[in-house]
mmCIF file of C-alpha atoms and ligand atoms in Angstrom:
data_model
loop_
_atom_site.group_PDB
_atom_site.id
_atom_site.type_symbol
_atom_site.label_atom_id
_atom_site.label_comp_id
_atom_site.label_asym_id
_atom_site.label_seq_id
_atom_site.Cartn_x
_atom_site.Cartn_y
_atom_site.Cartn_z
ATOM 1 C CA UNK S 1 -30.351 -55.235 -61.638
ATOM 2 C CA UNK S 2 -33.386 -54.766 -59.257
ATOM 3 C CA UNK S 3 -33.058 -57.136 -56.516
ATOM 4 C CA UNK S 4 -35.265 -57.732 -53.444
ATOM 5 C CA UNK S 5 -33.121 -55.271 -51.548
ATOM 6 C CA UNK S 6 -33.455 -52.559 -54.279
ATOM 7 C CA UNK S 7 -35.019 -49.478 -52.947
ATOM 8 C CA UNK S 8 -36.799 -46.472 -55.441
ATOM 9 C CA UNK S 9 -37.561 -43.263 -56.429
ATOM 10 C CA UNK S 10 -40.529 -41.746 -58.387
ATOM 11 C CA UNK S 11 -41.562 -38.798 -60.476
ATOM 12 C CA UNK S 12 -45.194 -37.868 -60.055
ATOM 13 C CA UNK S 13 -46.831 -35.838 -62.666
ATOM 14 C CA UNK S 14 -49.191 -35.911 -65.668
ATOM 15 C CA UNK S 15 -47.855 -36.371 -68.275
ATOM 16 C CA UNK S 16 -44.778 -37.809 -67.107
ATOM 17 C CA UNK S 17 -43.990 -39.947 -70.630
ATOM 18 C CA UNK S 18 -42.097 -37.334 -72.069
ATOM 19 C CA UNK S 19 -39.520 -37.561 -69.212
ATOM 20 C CA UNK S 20 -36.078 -37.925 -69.418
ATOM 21 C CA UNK S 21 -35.820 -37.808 -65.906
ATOM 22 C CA UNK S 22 -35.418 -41.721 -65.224
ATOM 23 C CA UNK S 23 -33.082 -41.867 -67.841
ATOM 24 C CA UNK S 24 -31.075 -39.354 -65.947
ATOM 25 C CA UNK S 25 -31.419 -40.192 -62.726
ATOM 26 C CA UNK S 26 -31.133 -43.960 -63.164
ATOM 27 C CA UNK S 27 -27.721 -43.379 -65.108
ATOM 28 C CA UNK S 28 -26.524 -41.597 -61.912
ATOM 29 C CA UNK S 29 -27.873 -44.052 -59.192
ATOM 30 C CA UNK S 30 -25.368 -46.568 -60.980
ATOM 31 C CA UNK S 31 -22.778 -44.817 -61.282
ATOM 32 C CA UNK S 32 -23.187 -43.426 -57.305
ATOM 33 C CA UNK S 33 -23.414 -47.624 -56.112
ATOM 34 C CA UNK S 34 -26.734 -47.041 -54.806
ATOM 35 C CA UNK S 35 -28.789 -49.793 -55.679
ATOM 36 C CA UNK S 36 -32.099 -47.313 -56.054
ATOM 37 C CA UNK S 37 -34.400 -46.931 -59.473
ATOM 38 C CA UNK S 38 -36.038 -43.886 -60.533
ATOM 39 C CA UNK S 39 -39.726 -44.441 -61.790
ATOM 40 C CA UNK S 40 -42.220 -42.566 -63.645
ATOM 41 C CA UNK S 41 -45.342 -42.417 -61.816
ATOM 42 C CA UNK S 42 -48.260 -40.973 -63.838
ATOM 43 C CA UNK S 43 -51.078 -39.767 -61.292
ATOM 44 C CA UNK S 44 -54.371 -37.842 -61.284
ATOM 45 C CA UNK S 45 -54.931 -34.430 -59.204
ATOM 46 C CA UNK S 46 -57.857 -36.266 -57.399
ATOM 47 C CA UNK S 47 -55.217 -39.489 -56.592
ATOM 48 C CA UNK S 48 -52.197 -37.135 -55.245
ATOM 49 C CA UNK S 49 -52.479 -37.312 -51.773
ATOM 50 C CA UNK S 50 -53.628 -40.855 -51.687
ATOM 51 C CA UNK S 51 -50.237 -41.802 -54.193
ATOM 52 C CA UNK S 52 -48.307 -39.895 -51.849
ATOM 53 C CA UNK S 53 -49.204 -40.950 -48.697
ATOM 54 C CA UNK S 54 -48.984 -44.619 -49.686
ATOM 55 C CA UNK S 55 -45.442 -43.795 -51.780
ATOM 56 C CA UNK S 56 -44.230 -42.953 -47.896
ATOM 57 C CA UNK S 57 -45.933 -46.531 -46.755
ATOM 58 C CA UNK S 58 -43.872 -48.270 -49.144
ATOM 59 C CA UNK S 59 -40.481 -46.598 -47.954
ATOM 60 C CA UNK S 60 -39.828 -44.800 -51.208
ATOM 61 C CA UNK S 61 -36.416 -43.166 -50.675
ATOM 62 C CA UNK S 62 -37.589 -39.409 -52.535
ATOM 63 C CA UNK S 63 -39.968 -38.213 -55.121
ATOM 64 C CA UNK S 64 -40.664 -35.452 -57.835
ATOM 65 C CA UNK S 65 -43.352 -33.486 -58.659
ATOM 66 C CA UNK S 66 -43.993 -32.000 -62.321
ATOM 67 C CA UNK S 67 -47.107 -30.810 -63.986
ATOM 68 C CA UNK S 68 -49.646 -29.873 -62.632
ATOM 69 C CA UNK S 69 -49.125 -30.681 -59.350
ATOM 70 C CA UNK S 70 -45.974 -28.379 -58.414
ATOM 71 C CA UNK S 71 -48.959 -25.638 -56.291
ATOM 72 C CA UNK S 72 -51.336 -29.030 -54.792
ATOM 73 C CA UNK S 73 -48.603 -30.682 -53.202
ATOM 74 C CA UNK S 74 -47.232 -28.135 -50.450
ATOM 75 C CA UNK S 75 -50.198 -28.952 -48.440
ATOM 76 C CA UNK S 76 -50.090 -32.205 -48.503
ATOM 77 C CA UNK S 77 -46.113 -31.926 -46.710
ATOM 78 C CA UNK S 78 -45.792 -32.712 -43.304
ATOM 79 C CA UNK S 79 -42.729 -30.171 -43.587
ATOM 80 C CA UNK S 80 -41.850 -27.031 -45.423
ATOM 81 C CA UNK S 81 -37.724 -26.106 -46.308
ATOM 82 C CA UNK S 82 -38.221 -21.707 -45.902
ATOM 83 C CA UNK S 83 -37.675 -21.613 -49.776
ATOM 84 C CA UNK S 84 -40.634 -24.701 -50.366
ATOM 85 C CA UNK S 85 -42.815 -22.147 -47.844
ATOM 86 C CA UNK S 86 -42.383 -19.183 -49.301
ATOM 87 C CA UNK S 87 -43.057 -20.133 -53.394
ATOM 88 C CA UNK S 88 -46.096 -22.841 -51.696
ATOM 89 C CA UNK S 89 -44.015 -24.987 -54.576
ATOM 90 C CA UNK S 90 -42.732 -28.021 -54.333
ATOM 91 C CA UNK S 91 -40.237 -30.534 -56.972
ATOM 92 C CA UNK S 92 -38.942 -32.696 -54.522
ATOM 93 C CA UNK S 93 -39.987 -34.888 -51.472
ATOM 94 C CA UNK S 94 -37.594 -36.064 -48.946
ATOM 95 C CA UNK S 95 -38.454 -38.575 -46.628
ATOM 96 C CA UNK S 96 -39.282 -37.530 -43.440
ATOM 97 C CA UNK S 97 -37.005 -39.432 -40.488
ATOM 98 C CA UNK S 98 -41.139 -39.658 -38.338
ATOM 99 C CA UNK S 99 -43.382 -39.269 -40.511
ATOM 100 C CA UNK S 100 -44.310 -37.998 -44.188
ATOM 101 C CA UNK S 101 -42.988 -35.905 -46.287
ATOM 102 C CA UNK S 102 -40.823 -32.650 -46.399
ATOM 103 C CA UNK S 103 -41.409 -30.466 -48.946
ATOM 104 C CA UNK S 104 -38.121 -28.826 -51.371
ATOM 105 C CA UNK S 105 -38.098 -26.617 -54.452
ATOM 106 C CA UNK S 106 -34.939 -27.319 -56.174
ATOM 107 C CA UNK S 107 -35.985 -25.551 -59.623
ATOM 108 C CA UNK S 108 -34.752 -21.806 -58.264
ATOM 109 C CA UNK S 109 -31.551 -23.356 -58.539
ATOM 110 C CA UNK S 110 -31.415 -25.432 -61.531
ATOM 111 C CA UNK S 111 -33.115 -22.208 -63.356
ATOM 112 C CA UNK S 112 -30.520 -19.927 -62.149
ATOM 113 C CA UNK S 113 -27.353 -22.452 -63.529
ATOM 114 C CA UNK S 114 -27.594 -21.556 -67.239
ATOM 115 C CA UNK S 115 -28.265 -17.779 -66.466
ATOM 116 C CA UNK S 116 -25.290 -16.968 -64.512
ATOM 117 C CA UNK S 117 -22.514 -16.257 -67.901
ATOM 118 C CA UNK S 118 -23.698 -12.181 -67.221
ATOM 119 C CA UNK S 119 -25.061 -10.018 -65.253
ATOM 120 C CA UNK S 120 -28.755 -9.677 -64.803
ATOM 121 C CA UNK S 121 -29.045 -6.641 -62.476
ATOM 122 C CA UNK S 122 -31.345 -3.222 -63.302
ATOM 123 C CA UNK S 123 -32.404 -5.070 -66.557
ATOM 124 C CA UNK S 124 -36.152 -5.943 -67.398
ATOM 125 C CA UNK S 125 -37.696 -9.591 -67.905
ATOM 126 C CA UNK S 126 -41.095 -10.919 -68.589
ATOM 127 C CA UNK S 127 -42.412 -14.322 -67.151
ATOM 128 C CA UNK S 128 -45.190 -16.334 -69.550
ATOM 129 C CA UNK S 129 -47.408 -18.490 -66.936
ATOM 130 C CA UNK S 130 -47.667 -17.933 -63.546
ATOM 131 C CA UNK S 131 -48.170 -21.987 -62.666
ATOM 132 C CA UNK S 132 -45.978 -23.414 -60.325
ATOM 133 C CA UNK S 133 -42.845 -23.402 -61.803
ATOM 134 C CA UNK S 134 -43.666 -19.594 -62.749
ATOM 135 C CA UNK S 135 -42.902 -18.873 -58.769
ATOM 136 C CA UNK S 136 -39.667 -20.679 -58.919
ATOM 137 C CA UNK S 137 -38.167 -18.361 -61.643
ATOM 138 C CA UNK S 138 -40.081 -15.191 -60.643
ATOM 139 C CA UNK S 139 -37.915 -16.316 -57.038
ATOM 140 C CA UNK S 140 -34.850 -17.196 -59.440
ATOM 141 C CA UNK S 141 -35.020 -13.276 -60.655
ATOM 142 C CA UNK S 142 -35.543 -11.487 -57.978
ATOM 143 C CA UNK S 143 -32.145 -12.885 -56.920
ATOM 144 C CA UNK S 144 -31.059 -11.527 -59.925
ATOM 145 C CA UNK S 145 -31.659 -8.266 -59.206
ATOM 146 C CA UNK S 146 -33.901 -7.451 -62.084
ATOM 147 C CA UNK S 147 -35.272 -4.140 -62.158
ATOM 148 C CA UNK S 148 -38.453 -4.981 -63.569
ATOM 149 C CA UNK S 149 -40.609 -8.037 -63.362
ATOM 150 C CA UNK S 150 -43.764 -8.611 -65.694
ATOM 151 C CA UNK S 151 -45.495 -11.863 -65.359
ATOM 152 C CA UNK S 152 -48.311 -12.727 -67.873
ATOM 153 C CA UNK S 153 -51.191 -14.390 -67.070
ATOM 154 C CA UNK S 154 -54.593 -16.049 -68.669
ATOM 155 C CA UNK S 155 -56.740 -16.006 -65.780
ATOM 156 C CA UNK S 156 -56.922 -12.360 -63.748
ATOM 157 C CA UNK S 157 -58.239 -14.037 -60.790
ATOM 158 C CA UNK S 158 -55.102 -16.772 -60.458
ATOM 159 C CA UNK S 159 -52.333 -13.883 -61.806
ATOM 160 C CA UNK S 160 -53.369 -11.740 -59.088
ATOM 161 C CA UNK S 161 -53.007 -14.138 -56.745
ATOM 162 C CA UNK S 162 -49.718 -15.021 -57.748
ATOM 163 C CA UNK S 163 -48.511 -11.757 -57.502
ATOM 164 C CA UNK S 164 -49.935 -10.490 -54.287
ATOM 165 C CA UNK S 165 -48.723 -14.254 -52.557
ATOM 166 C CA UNK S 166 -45.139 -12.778 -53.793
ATOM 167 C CA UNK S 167 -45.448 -9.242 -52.544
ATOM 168 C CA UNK S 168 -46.873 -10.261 -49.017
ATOM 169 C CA UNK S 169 -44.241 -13.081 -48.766
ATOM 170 C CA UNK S 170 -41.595 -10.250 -49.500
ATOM 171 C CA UNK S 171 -39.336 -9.711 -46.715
ATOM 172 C CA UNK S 172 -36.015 -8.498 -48.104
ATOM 173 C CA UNK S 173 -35.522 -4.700 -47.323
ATOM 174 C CA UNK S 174 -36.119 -3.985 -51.482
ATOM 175 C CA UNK S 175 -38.828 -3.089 -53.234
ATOM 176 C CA UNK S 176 -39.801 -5.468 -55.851
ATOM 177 C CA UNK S 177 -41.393 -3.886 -59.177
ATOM 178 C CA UNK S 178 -43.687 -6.815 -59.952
ATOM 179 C CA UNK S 179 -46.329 -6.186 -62.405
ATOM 180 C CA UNK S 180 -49.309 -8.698 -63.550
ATOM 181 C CA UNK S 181 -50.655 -8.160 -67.578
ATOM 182 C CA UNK S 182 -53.484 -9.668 -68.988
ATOM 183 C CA UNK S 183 -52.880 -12.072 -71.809
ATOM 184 C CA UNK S 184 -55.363 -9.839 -73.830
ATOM 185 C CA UNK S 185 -53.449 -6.116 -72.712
ATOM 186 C CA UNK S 186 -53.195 -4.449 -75.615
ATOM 187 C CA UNK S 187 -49.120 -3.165 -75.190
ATOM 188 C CA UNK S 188 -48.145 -6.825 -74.942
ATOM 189 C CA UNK S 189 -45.557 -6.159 -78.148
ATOM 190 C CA UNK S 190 -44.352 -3.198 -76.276
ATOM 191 C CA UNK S 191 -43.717 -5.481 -73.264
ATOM 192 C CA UNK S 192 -41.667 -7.924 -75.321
ATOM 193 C CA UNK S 193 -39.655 -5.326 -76.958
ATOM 194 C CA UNK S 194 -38.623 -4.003 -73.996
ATOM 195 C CA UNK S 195 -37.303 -6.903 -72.081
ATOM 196 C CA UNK S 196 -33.553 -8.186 -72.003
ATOM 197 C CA UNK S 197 -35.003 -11.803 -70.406
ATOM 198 C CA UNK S 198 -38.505 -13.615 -71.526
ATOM 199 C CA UNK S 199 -39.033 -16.953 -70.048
ATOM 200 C CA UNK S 200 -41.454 -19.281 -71.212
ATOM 201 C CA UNK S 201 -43.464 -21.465 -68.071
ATOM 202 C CA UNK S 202 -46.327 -22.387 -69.977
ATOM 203 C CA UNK S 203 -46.109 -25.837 -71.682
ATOM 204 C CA UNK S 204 -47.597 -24.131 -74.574
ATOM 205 C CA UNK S 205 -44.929 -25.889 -77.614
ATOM 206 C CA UNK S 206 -44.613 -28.881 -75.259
ATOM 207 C CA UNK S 207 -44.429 -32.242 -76.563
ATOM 208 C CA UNK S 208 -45.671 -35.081 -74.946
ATOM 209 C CA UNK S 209 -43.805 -37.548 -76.985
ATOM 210 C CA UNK S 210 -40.219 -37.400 -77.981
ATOM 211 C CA UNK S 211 -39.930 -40.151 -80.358
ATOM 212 C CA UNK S 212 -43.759 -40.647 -82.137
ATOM 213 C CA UNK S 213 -45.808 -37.081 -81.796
ATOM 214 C CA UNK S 214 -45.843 -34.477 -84.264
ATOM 215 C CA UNK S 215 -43.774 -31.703 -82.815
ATOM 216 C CA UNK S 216 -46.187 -28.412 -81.926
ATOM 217 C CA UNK S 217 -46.058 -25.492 -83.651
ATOM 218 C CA UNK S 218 -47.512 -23.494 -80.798
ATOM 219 C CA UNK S 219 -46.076 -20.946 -79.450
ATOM 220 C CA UNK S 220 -46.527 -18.855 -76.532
ATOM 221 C CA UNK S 221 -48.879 -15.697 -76.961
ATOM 222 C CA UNK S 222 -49.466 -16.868 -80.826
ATOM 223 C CA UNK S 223 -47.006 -16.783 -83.517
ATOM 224 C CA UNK S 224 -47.624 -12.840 -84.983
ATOM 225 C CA UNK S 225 -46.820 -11.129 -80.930
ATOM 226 C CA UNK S 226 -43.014 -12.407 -82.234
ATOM 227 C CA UNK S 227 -42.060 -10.365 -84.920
ATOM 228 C CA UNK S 228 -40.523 -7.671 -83.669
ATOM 229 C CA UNK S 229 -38.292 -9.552 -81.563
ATOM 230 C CA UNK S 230 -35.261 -7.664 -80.769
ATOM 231 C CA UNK S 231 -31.726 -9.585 -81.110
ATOM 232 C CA UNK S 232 -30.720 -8.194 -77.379
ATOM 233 C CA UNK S 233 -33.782 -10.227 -75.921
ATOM 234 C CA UNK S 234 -32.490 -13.395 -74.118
ATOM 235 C CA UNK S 235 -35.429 -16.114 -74.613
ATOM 236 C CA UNK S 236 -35.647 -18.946 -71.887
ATOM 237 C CA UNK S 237 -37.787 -22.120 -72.294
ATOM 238 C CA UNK S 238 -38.257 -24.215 -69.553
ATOM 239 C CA UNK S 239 -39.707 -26.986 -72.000
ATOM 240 C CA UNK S 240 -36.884 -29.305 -73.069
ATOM 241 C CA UNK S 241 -39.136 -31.714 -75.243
ATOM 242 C CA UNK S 242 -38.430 -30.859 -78.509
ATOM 243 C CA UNK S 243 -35.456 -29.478 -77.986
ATOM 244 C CA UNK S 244 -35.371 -26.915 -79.285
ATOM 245 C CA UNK S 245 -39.097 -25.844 -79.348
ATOM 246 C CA UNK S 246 -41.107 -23.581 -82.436
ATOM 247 C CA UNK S 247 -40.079 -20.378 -80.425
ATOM 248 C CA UNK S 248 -36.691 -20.747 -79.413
ATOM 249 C CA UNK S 249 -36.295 -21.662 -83.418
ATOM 250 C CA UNK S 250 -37.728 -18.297 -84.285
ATOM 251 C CA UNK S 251 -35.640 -16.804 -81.282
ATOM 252 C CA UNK S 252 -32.492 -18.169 -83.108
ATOM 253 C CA UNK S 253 -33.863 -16.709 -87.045
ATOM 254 C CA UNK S 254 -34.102 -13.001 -85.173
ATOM 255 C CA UNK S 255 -30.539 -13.410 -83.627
ATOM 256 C CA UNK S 256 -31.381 -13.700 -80.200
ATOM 257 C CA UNK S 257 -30.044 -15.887 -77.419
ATOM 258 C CA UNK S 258 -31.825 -19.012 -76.652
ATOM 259 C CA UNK S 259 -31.628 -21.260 -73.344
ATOM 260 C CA UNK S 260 -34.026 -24.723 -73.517
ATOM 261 C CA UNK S 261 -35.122 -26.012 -70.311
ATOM 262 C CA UNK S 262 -32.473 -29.113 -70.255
ATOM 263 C CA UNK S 263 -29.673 -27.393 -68.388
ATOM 264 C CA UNK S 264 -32.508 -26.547 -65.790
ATOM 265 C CA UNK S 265 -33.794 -30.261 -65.366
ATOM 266 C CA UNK S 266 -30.091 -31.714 -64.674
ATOM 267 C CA UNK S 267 -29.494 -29.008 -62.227
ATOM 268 C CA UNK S 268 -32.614 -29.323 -60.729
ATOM 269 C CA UNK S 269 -32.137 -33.214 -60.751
ATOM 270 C CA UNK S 270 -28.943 -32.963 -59.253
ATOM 271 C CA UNK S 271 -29.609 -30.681 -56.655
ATOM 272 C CA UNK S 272 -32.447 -33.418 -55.840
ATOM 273 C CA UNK S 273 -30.366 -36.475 -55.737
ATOM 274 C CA UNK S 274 -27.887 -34.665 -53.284
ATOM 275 C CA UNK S 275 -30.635 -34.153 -50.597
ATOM 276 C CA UNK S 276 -32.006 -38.040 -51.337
ATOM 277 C CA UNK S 277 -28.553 -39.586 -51.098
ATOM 278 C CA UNK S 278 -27.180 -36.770 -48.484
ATOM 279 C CA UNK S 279 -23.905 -37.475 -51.087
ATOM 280 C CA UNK S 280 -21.948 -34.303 -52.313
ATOM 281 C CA UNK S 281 -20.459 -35.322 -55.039
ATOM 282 C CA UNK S 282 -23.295 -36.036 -57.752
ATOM 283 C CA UNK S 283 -22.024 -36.999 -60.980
ATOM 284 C CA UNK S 284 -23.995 -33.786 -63.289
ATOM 285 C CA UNK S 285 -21.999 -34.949 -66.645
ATOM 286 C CA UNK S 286 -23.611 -38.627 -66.347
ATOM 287 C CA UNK S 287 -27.025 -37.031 -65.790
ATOM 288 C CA UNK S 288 -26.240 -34.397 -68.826
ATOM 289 C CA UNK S 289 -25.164 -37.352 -71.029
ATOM 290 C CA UNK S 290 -27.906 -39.768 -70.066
ATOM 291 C CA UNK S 291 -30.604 -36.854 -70.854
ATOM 292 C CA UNK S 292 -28.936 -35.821 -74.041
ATOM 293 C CA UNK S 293 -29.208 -39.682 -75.425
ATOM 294 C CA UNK S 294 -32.623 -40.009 -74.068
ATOM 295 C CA UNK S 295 -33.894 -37.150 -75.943
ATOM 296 C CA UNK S 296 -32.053 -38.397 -79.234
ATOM 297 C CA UNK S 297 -34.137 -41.796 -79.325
HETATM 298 P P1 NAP C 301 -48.360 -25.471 -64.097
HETATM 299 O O1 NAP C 301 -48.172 -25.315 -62.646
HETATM 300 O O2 NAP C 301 -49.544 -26.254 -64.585
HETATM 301 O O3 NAP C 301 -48.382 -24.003 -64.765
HETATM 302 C C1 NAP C 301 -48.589 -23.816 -66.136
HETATM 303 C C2 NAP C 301 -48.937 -22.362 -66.416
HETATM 304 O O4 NAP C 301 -49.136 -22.238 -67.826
HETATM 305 C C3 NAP C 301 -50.233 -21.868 -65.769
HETATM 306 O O5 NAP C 301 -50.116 -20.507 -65.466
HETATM 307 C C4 NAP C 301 -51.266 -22.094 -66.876
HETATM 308 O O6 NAP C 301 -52.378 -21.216 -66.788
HETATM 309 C C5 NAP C 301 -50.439 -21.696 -68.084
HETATM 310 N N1 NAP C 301 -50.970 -22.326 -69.296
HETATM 311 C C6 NAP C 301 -51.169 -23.630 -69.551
HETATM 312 N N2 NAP C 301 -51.678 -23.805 -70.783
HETATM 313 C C7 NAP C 301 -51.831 -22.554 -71.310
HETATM 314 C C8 NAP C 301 -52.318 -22.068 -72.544
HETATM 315 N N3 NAP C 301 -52.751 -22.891 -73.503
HETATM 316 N N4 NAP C 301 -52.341 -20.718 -72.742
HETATM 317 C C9 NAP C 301 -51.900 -19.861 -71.783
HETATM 318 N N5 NAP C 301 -51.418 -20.283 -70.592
HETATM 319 C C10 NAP C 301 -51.383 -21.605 -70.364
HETATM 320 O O7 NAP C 301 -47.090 -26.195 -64.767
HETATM 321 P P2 NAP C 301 -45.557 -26.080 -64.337
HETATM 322 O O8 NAP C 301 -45.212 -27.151 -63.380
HETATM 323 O O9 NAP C 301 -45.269 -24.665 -63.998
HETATM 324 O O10 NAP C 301 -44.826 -26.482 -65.732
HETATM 325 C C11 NAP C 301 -44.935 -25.649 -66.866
HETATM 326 C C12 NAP C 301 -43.966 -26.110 -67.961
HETATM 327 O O11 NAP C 301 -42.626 -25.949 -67.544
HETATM 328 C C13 NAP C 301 -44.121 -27.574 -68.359
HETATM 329 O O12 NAP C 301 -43.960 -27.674 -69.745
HETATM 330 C C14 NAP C 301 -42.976 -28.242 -67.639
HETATM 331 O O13 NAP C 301 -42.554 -29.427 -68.278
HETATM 332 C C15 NAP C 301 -41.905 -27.169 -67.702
HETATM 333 N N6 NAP C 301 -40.918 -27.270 -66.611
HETATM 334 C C16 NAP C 301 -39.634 -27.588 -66.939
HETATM 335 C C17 NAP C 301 -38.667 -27.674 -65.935
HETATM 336 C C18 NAP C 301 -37.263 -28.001 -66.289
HETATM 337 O O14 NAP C 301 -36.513 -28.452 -65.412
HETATM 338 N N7 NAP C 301 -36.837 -27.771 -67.507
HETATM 339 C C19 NAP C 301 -39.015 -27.444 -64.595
HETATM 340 C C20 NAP C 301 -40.338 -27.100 -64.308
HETATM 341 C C21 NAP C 301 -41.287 -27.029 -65.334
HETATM 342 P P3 NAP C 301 -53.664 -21.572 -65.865
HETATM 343 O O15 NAP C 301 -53.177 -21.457 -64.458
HETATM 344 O O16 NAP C 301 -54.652 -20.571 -66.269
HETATM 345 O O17 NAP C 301 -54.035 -23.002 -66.216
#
């Protein structure tokens, strides 16, 4: 029940409809005793800093940040955690004890979670996007220890970028094979059939609406690129809505492993809610069960 003493916290993004985040979240304040909501709070690029800024005026307790504004929103922090700093991503806002905002990225974890039943180390894996959540897991598996790292990209000009921001951000005494291809390069197939890992961080086979849209048939790269998959190539959407998408479905017909992107969001939303409520024990099977049923309706 939201009283006059009830305190919140938000999810900023565009679109944020298709979110099962409140759901989630909400289902966990309850059970935690903390008499907090969880809102969605659908904002425009040229309205972040303003929503943020005021979202700190009206003592909101912690806040989320989704598409597209993962990249805009690190400048905008008062304060950087070393992980924030280094990806220039943020997910989550904590309150700052003075003033603003401190800036988290809690997706390198929650990507990691549903990766960690085998080893990843000396194998190859190929990242599709290279947004904001594309640093997170390019981060995510370079902790793995993957040998080889190929990150596709749309725009040269933004795909270079992301790659050089990684390589002069590099400190650890390894070197990193990183490697930026074109959308358009014309071994793209040979690419795919070489990888063990391919993740998915475009929202390319995204819907917008779990209950009324049509689901999208889209898939990343085009339908044809797929094939040739190979059954020993591990495909990883970070889209959860549908669930499971067009190209985890043709994953599954050509025997491969699929992960969706739900296992990600609870981890990440956990791993959240722990720095909000500075609480260790989060309840994760709550969340998991109040995302499941919220993706059913
Ligand atoms: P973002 O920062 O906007 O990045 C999206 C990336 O996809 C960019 O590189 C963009 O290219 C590329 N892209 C977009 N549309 C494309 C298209 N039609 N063809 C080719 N490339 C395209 O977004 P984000 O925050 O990384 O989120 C990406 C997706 O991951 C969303 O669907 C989001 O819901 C999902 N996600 C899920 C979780 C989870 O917990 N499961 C966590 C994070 C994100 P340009 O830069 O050229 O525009």
């Amino acid at each position: 029940m939201i009283s006059g003493k009830t305190s919140f916290l938000g999810l900023i993004g565009n679109p944020v409809k298709h979110s099962v985040s409140p759901a989630m979240h909400n289902a966990a304040l309850e059970e935690m005793g903390l008499d907090w909501c969880y809102i969605p709070l659908p904002c425009e690029v040229e309205n972040l800093e303003l929503v943020i800024k005021a979202l700190k005026a009206l003592n909101c307790k912690g806040i989320n940040i989704t598409i597209p504004h993962k990249n805009n929103v690190a400048r905008i922090c008062d304060q950087l955690s070393p992980l924030a700093k280094k990806l220039n991503t943020v997910n989550t806002l904590i309150p700052h004890q003075d003033k603003g905002w401190i800036g988290e990225n809690t997706d390198v974890k929650g990507f990691l979670e549903p990766l960690r039943y085998k080893e990843w180390n000396k194998k190859k894996a190929l990242i599709i996007g290279c947004g904001g959540s594309a640093r997170a897991v390019l981060e995510a598996l370079i902790q793995l220890q993957f040998e080889e790292i190929k990150i596709i990209g749309r725009n040269k000009t933004k795909l270079n970028k992301f790659v050089q921001e990684r390589q002069r951000s590099q400190d650890e005494l390894i070197s990193l094979n990183i490697q930026a291809i074109l959308q358009e390069d014309k071994e793209l197939e040979e690419h795919i059939a070489n990888s063990e890992l391919i993740v998915n961080t475009t929202p390319i086979g995204m819907s917008t609406n779990t209950s009324e849209a049509k689901i999208s048939n889209e898939m990343p790269l085009g339908v044809e690129i797929w094939e040739n998959l190979k059954p020993k190539t591990t495909l990883y959407d970070l889209i959860y809505t549908p669930n499971p998408t067009s190209w985890l479905k043709l994953g599954r017909k050509k025997h491969c492993k699929t992960i969706d992107g739900l296992e990600m969001l609870i981890q990440q939303g956990a791993a959240s809610l722990k720095l909000w409520s500075n609480q260790e024990n989060i309840p994760i099977e709550t969340m998991r069960k109040a995302a499941e049923n919220e993706l059913l309706n």
